[in-house]
XYZ file of C-alpha atoms in Angstrom:
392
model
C 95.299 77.851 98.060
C 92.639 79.103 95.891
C 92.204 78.014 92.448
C 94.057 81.325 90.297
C 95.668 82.505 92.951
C 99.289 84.458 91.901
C 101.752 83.686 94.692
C 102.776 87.020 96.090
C 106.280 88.741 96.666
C 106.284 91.534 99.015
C 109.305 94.124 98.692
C 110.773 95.820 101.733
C 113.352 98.744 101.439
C 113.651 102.231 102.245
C 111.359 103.971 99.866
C 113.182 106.833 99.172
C 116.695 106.076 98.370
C 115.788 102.438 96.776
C 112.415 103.914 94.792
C 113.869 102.962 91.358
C 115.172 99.703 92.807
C 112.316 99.205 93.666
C 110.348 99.868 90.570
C 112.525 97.778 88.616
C 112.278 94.738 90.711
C 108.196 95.209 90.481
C 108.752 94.909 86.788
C 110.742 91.781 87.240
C 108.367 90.000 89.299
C 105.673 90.758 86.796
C 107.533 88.760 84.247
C 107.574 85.907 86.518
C 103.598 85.959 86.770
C 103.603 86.654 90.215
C 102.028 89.381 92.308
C 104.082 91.948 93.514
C 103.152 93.964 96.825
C 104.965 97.422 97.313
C 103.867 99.835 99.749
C 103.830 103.177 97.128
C 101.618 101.564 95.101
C 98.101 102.043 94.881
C 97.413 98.269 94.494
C 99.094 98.154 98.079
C 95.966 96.764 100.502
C 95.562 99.389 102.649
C 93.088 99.135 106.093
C 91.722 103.176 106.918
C 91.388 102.324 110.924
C 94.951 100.996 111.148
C 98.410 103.062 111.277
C 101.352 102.893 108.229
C 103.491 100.308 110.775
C 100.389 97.987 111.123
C 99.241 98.037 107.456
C 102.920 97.185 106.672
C 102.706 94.167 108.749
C 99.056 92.791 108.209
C 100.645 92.639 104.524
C 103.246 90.360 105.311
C 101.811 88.478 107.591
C 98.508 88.115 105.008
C 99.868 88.561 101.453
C 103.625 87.472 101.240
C 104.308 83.954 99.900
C 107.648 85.121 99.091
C 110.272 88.312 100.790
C 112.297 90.658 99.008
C 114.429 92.572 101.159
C 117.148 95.677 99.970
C 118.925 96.991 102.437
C 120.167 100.551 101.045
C 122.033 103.418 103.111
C 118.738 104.345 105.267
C 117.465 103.487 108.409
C 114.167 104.473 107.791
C 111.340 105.877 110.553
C 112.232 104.393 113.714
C 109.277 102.654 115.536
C 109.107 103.043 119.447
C 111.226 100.154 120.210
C 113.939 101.199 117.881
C 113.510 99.329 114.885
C 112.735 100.191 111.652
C 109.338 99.125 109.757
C 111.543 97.804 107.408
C 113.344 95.547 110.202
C 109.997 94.633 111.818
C 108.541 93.340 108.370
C 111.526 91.286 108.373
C 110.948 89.854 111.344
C 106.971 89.057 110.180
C 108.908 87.081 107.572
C 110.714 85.234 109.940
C 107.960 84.131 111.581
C 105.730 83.242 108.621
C 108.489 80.974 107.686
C 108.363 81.994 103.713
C 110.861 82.004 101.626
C 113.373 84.992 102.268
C 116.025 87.112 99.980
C 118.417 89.697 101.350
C 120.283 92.008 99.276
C 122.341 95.007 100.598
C 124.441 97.330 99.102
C 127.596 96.557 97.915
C 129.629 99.694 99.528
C 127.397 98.682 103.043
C 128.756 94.979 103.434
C 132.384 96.020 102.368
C 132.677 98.804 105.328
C 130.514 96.250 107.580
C 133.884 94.828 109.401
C 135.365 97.996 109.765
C 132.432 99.246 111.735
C 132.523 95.997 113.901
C 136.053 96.583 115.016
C 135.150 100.334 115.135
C 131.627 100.732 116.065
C 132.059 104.040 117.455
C 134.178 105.514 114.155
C 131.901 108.254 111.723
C 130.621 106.423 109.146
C 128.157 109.156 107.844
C 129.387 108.796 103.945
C 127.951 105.455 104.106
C 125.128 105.229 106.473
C 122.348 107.494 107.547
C 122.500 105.764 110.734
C 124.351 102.889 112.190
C 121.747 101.178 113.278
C 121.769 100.011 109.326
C 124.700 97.956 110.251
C 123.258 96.613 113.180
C 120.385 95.230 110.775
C 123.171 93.812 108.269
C 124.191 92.070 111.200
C 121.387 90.409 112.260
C 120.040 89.058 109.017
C 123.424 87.830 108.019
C 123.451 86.012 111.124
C 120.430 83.859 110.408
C 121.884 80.838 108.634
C 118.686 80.462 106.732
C 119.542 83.848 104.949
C 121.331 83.829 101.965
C 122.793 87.527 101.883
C 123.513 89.124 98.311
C 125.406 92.259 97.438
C 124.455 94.637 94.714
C 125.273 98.057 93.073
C 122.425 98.540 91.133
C 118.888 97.039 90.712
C 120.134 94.883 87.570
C 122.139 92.664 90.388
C 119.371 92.193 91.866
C 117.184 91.459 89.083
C 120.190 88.586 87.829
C 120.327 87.156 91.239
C 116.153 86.786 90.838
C 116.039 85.292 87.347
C 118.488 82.916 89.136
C 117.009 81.747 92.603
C 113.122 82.416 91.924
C 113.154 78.980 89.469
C 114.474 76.873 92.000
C 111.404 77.786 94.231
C 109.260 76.170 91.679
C 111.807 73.051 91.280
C 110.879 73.004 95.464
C 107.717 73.203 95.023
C 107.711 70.000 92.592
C 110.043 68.083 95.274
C 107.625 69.073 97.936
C 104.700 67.434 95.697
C 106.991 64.723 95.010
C 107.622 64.104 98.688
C 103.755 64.128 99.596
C 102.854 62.062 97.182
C 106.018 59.493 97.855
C 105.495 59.614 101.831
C 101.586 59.660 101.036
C 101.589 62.792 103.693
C 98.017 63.839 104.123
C 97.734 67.497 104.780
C 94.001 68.336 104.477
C 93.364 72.682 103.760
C 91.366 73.197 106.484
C 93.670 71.339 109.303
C 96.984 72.631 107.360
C 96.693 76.198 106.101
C 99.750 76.970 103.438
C 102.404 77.399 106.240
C 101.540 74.664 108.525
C 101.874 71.923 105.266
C 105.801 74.171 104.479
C 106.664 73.612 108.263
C 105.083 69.503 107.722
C 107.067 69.208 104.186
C 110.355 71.433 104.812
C 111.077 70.170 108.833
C 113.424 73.612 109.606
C 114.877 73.409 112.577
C 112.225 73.018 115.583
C 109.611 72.465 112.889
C 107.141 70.361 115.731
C 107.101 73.649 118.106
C 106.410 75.822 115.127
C 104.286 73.832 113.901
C 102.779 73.149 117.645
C 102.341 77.418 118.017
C 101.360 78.300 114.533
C 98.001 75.571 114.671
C 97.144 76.431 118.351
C 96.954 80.651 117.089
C 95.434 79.727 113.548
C 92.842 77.759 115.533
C 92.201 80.435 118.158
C 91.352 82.748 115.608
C 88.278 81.224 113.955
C 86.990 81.143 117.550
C 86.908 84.914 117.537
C 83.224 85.174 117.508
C 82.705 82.797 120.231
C 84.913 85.209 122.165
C 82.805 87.967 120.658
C 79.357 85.846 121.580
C 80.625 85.543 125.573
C 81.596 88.807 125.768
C 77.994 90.050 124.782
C 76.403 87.409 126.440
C 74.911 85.978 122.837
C 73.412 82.480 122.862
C 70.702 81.097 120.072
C 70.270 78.285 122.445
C 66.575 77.413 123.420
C 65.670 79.033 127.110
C 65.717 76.849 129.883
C 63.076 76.839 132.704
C 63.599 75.159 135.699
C 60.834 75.695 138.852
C 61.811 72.851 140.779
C 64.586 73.561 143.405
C 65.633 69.796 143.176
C 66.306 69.921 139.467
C 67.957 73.372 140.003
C 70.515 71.448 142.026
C 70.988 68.807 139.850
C 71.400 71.090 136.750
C 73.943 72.478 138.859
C 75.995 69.692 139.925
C 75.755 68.427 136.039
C 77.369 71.600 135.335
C 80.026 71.892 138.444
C 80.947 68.292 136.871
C 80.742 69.369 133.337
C 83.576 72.271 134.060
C 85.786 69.846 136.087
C 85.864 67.437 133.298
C 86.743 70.269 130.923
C 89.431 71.238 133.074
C 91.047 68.372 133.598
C 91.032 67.308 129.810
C 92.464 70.613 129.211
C 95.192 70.443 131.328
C 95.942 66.591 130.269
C 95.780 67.877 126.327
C 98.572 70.533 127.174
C 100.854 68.797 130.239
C 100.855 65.215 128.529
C 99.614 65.093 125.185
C 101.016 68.407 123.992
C 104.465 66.859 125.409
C 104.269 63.516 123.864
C 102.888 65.075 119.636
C 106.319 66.740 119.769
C 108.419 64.341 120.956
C 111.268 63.240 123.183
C 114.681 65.177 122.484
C 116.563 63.643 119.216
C 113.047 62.336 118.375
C 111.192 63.583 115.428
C 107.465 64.366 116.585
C 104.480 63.414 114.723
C 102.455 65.998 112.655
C 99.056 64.250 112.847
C 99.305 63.915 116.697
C 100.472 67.838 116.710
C 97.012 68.959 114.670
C 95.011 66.406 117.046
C 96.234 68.308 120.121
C 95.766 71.611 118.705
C 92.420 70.984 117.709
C 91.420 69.258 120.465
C 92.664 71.903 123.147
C 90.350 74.488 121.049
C 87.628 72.469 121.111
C 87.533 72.263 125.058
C 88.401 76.235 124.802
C 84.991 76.336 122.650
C 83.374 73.830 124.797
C 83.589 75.956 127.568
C 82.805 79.371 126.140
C 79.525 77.308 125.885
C 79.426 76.070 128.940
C 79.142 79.823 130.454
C 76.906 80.952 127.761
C 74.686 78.212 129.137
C 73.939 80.263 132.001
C 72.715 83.107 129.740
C 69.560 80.823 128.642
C 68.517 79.175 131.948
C 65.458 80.796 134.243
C 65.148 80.008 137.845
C 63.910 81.587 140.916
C 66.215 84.556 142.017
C 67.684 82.813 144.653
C 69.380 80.783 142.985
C 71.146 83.896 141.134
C 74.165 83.884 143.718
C 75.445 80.719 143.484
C 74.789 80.805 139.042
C 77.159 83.613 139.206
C 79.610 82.083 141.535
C 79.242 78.600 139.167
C 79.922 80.307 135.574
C 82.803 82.024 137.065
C 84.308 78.700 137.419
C 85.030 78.763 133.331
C 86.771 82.210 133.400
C 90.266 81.398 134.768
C 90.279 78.127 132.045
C 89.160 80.679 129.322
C 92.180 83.259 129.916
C 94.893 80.920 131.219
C 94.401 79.248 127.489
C 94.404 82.065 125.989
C 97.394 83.481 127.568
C 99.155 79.906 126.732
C 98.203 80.171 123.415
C 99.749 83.665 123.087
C 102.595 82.972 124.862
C 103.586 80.161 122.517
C 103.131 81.647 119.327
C 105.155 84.104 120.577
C 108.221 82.778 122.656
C 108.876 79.567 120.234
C 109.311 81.100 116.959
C 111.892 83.666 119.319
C 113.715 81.439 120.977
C 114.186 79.370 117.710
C 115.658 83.035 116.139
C 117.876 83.591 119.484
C 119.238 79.758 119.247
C 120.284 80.502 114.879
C 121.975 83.693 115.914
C 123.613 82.883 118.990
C 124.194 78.744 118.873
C 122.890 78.713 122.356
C 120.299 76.299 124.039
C 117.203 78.412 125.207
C 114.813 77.013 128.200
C 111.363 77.348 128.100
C 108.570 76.252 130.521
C 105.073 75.911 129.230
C 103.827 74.049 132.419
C 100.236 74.427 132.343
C 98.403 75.039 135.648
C 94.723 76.299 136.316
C 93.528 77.868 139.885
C 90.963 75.899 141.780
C 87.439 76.854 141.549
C 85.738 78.858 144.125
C 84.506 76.251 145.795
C 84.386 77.957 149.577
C 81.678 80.513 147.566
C 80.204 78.097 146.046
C 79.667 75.352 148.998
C 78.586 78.880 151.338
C 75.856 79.210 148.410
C 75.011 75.646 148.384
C 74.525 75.557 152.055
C 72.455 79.202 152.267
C 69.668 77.396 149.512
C 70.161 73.602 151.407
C 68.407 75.848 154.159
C 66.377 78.009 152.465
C 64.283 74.986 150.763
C 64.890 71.690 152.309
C 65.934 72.777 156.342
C 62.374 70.578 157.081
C 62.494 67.414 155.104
């Protein structure tokens, strides 16, 4: 965390009904010498080339340290999957992992078991729509939320002048523990949420932990992604005349690509397994980062590997089988990717499925990469084996 930096708290309501709620808890936060982030606000980071729903979330996922959220008598603008903006910046939270306080309104929780033994019953005097109650439901359900009730915004404000301190008593523990455990947690390998998940251990903390590196690590790849897709290498250009060294640049390479994908599949079907470990076993944080790092190091290793091709000049015949060779690194490159995705997105999920319903939740990760065209590439082989050595 930068040097000066103001921890930020990011308030989530309906605007409309909750606006001097809202502007009241601002105030508060102020006092506390934190940042607050509220989306009427000019100071609200705003991107021009992305929609209200995506600004929304870039700004919890970016900015929040720390989630406010009032739950009034609105719904709110319904995104196309039903939920609310307010219910998916919620569900950012979740995922971040950051601290999390839930107030609704007082008259809302006390009608909340009527409607659950009623569902279908007109509750218009309290709700603008019922899928408000559905909400109520669902956060209340998560045991890590702490749900509070209030009439006005000074019930609020009391129950922050209360809970806010203890974060900073936390905070002191958590040094306390890293210094008493002599936990090493280095910025660049543990961004801000990776050293919470190493210091707090929620539930499933190894396969958050596990998805949260692998995506953070992804991510500073981008412009290697950016570099293959343009074809951009500053490596020195290659010249090769002699069809014997042609071939051997190209078996170094076939080999090259086979090592690559076999250390990539050991790194997610063994080592992965192993970091996290066996079930009632705590897993080990340092062997988690080594993994991580390590499977995006191949990934980079490879986006290399094909950009190799981009740099090397041969005779044209070779061109068929080059093409058929750097294809080789394309299934790696998306089946990681895709692996990648998939965990950052199905762990933190099925962690959120097995708090609300108490239910175990199966998931297979099993990595597996499709041979190489090797039929193409051996019918190349054998067309240039002709071509330049049929009479030796």
């Amino acid at each position: 965390m930068p040097v000066g930096y103001k921890p930020t708290v990011f308030v989530s309501s309906t605007c409309f009904d909750l606006g001097q709620v809202r502007s009241d808890i601002k105030d508060l936060i102020q006092t506390f010498g934190l940042e607050p982030v509220l989306s009427e606000y000019n100071s609200f980071p705003v991107s021009p080339d992305t929609d209200t729903i995506s600004n929304c979330l870039r700004n919890v996922r970016e900015k929040a340290d720390i989630f406010v959220l009032i739950i009034g008598g609105r719904y709110g603008f319904q995104t196309n999957n039903g939920k609310s903006i307010t219910n998916l910046e919620y569900l950012e939270a979740k995922r971040k992992n950051i601290p999390i306080y839930v107030f609704v309104n007082t008259g809302i929780m006390n009608v909340l078991p009527i409607w659950k033994n009623n569902p279908d019953a007109d509750f218009s005097s309290h709700v603008e729509n019922k899928k408000v109650f559905e909400f109520v439901e669902t956060v209340s359900h998560f045991k890590s939320n702490w749900v509070y009730k209030f009439d006005s915004a000074s019930d609020i404000k009391s129950a922050l002048l209360q809970q806010i301190p203890y974060l900073f008593m936390e905070a002191l523990e958590a040094r306390k523990k890293l210094k008493v455990n002599e936990v090493n947690l280095p910025s660049d390998l543990f961004p801000p949420k990776a050293a919470r998940l190493v210091i707090e251990k929620p539930d499933g903390w190894e396969y958050l932990l596990f998805a949260f590196l692998c995506k953070e690590y992804l991510g500073r790849l981008e412009h290697k992604k950016f570099d293959l897709e343009y074809g951009i290498s500053f490596n020195n250009v290659i010249e090769i005349e002699e069809p014997q060294e042609v071939f051997n640049w190209i078996t170094a390479h076939n080999n090259e690509m086979l090592k690559l994908i076999r250390i990539t599949t050991t790194l997610i079907n063994d080592a992965a397994i192993k970091s996290l470990g066996e079930p009632g076993v705590e897993g080990d944080y340092r062997q988690i980062q080594h993994v991580c790092q390590r499977l995006l190091e191949v990934y980079e290793q490879i986006i290399n590997w094909k950009l190799s091709f981009t740099t090397l000049e041969v005779n044209e015949d070779f061109e068929p089988i080059l093409k058929v060779l750097s294809g080789f690194a394309d299934d790696p490159l998306a089946k990681i990717d895709k692996f990648i995705n998939r965990v950052h997105f199905e762990i933190p999920e099925a962690l959120d499925n097995i708090a609300l319903s108490g239910e175990q939740v199966k998931l297979d990760f099993t990595f597996s990469l499709e041979s190489p065209d090797i039929n193409g590439f051996n019918r190349e082989l054998k067309k240039l084996g002709d071509l330049y050595f049929q009479n030796l």
